[in-house]
Amino acid sequence: MTNMKQILAGTAIALCGIVAHASDEYFVKELIFPEGTDSITKVEMAARLVPNEQQRAWQQRELTAFLHFGMNTFTDREWGDGKESPELFNPDSLDTDQWVSALKDAGFKMVILTAKHHDGFCLWPTATTDHSVASSPWRGGKGDVVADLRKSCDKYGMKLGIYLSPWDRNASCYGDSPRYNDMFVAQLTELLTNYGKIDEVWFDGACGEGPNGKKQEYDWLRFRETMRRLQPEAVLAITGDDVRWVGNEGGRGRETEWSVTPLVPSIYSYSDSINKSLGIDAMSPGIGSRELVAKADRLYWWPSEVDVSIRPGWFYHSHEKPHSLSRLADIYLQSVGRNSVLLLNIPPDRSGRINQADVNRLMEMRRWIDQNFTDNLLGTPSATINSVVLEEDIDRGQRVEQFEILGYDSTNDRWTPLAQGTTIGKKRILTFPDTKVDALRLKILSSRSTPHARITGAYHITMPQETAPATIELPSIPTKGMKLTTAKNDGNFIYTIRMPKATEIAGFVYTPEPAKGLLFKYAVQSSLDGKKWTDIATTGEFSNVEANPIPQQVVFETPVKARYFRLRTLETIGNSPMLSTSTLTLLSPKQ
Ligand code: FUL
């Protein structure tokens, strides 16, 4: 019996159009094509674009924890409006040792804290604003969450990253561009000077200012220069040019995930015009094809980071629960297994601790990874497998465009295809039905230049069974006899639901259909007779619906008794979504 071994690449059989000369020249991080470069040469050069040192070190980490904690934790919101009183921030048992030790046990190598989210509340005692922990009752105004976390990271050997939201709904100078840029640089300077080594800086691209909002022109290059000067080993993520947002908040890398892309990072003033001319943005399904490379005049090594929360929201809400192990296992396979780093958010709760339910789920996830990906069956004489792990030597670029895995069965002396794929990159995990194999072969079907890829593991994995949903569900009110009418007023839509009889309503769910446009801000009212209306909420906001279009559940402070329910759209994203009783569901109080 043959040892199960891999019969390696090198069998590149479709190096279509690649120039004959092999060059040893590599381009680090960025590549501008000389004028007149033809498309064949461009593809060949794209194959020799490689990460810089910081990017390489970042990519090895695989798992980073995101910590969304701040004012929203205490107001039960996802985006604060900046008008919250610092008095509200008062965790009674904040314990960063508990955060970091749990995350360390779960296998994370770095944590990134929301030092300031869009509401502008700073978790460190900044000199730039009073809107910070220094004005809160927590530890008599003497607390500093960033300093606590730094200490815990040192204690447990964890790296630290900082999320600093450029969008600031509290700063009065926001929109007065030079003044706010100075303030932002001052905040960044404090964070990158006073808290030891910072390994990742996260500048969120989100800005929900509507048509009447303030328009801030960010000085991205100055922000980047500040960061490079103060923390030269850190990577700059999202609007930064070291690490790219994967394009969704659902935990999915692309099947075809290129780290080499003509997509221009938004720190560059020309990003909009170039990206528009190429017809791509961060959310596009494909951002690295040969066709795009051929059209481009510059390329970036800009690898993908998959940010997703362990719960439906980014901040802790008591009505939500952590996702099932099965969902987390899928997320792992579709992020780490698709040439990405997984940035998994675990939001501390109001007490200032990571909730035990999340700690338990993280440990289940750790055990699942260990149980399934420790026992490497490569090298055993014969085995039943259902998963292989592939790696490309990214120090020689990302090259493979299409491949196939074949398994050899000595009983009938036959090679059969087990799985196919497109890109490999740093790591690619493939799954397929259980198959007994005695040898494995990686066949490269298409590559941009000589491929340097190999199978590094073969496993028999068990996917967890789906369990409970991630929200505490309120029953929906049956739609039988319900009538929804639509009217238009001042450019806004008014949806009125009439029920067959007066009914207790505990809240409602809006299920987004992104292709039809998104509801962003709304007002809701109720009535018993359809004439006299009572406000339930005059302005509600589905804060993060564009990046994360999951069902949006709104639970009223107290249930209302009504025969009529009315929702008025105040602001939409894209077209006005046309709601129906299947996308606007009324909830009944829990029985
Ligand atoms: C988004 C933000 O708007 C969310 O609130 C969250 O912080 C997520 C990581 O990024 O753009």
CSV table of C-alpha atoms in Angstrom, one decimal, residues 27 78 183 194 213 257-258 313 328 335 353 361 388 406 427 446 495 522 538 591:
chain,number,residue,atom,x,y,z
A,27,PHE,CA,7.2,44.0,-6.0
A,78,GLU,CA,-25.6,49.8,17.7
A,183,MET,CA,-8.5,66.4,17.0
A,194,ASN,CA,0.7,56.0,25.8
A,213,GLY,CA,-25.3,65.7,7.9
A,257,GLU,CA,-10.3,35.7,-2.7
A,258,TRP,CA,-7.3,37.5,-4.2
A,313,GLY,CA,-25.2,42.9,16.9
A,328,LEU,CA,-19.0,29.6,13.9
A,335,SER,CA,-12.7,33.0,6.5
A,353,ARG,CA,-17.1,41.1,31.5
A,361,ARG,CA,-19.2,29.2,22.8
A,388,VAL,CA,-7.8,19.2,2.7
A,406,LEU,CA,-7.6,14.2,-6.8
A,427,LYS,CA,-4.6,29.1,3.4
A,446,SER,CA,-4.4,27.7,-14.2
A,495,TYR,CA,-47.0,51.8,5.6
A,522,TYR,CA,-38.0,55.5,10.4
A,538,THR,CA,-40.2,59.4,16.3
A,591,GLN,CA,-46.4,34.2,26.2
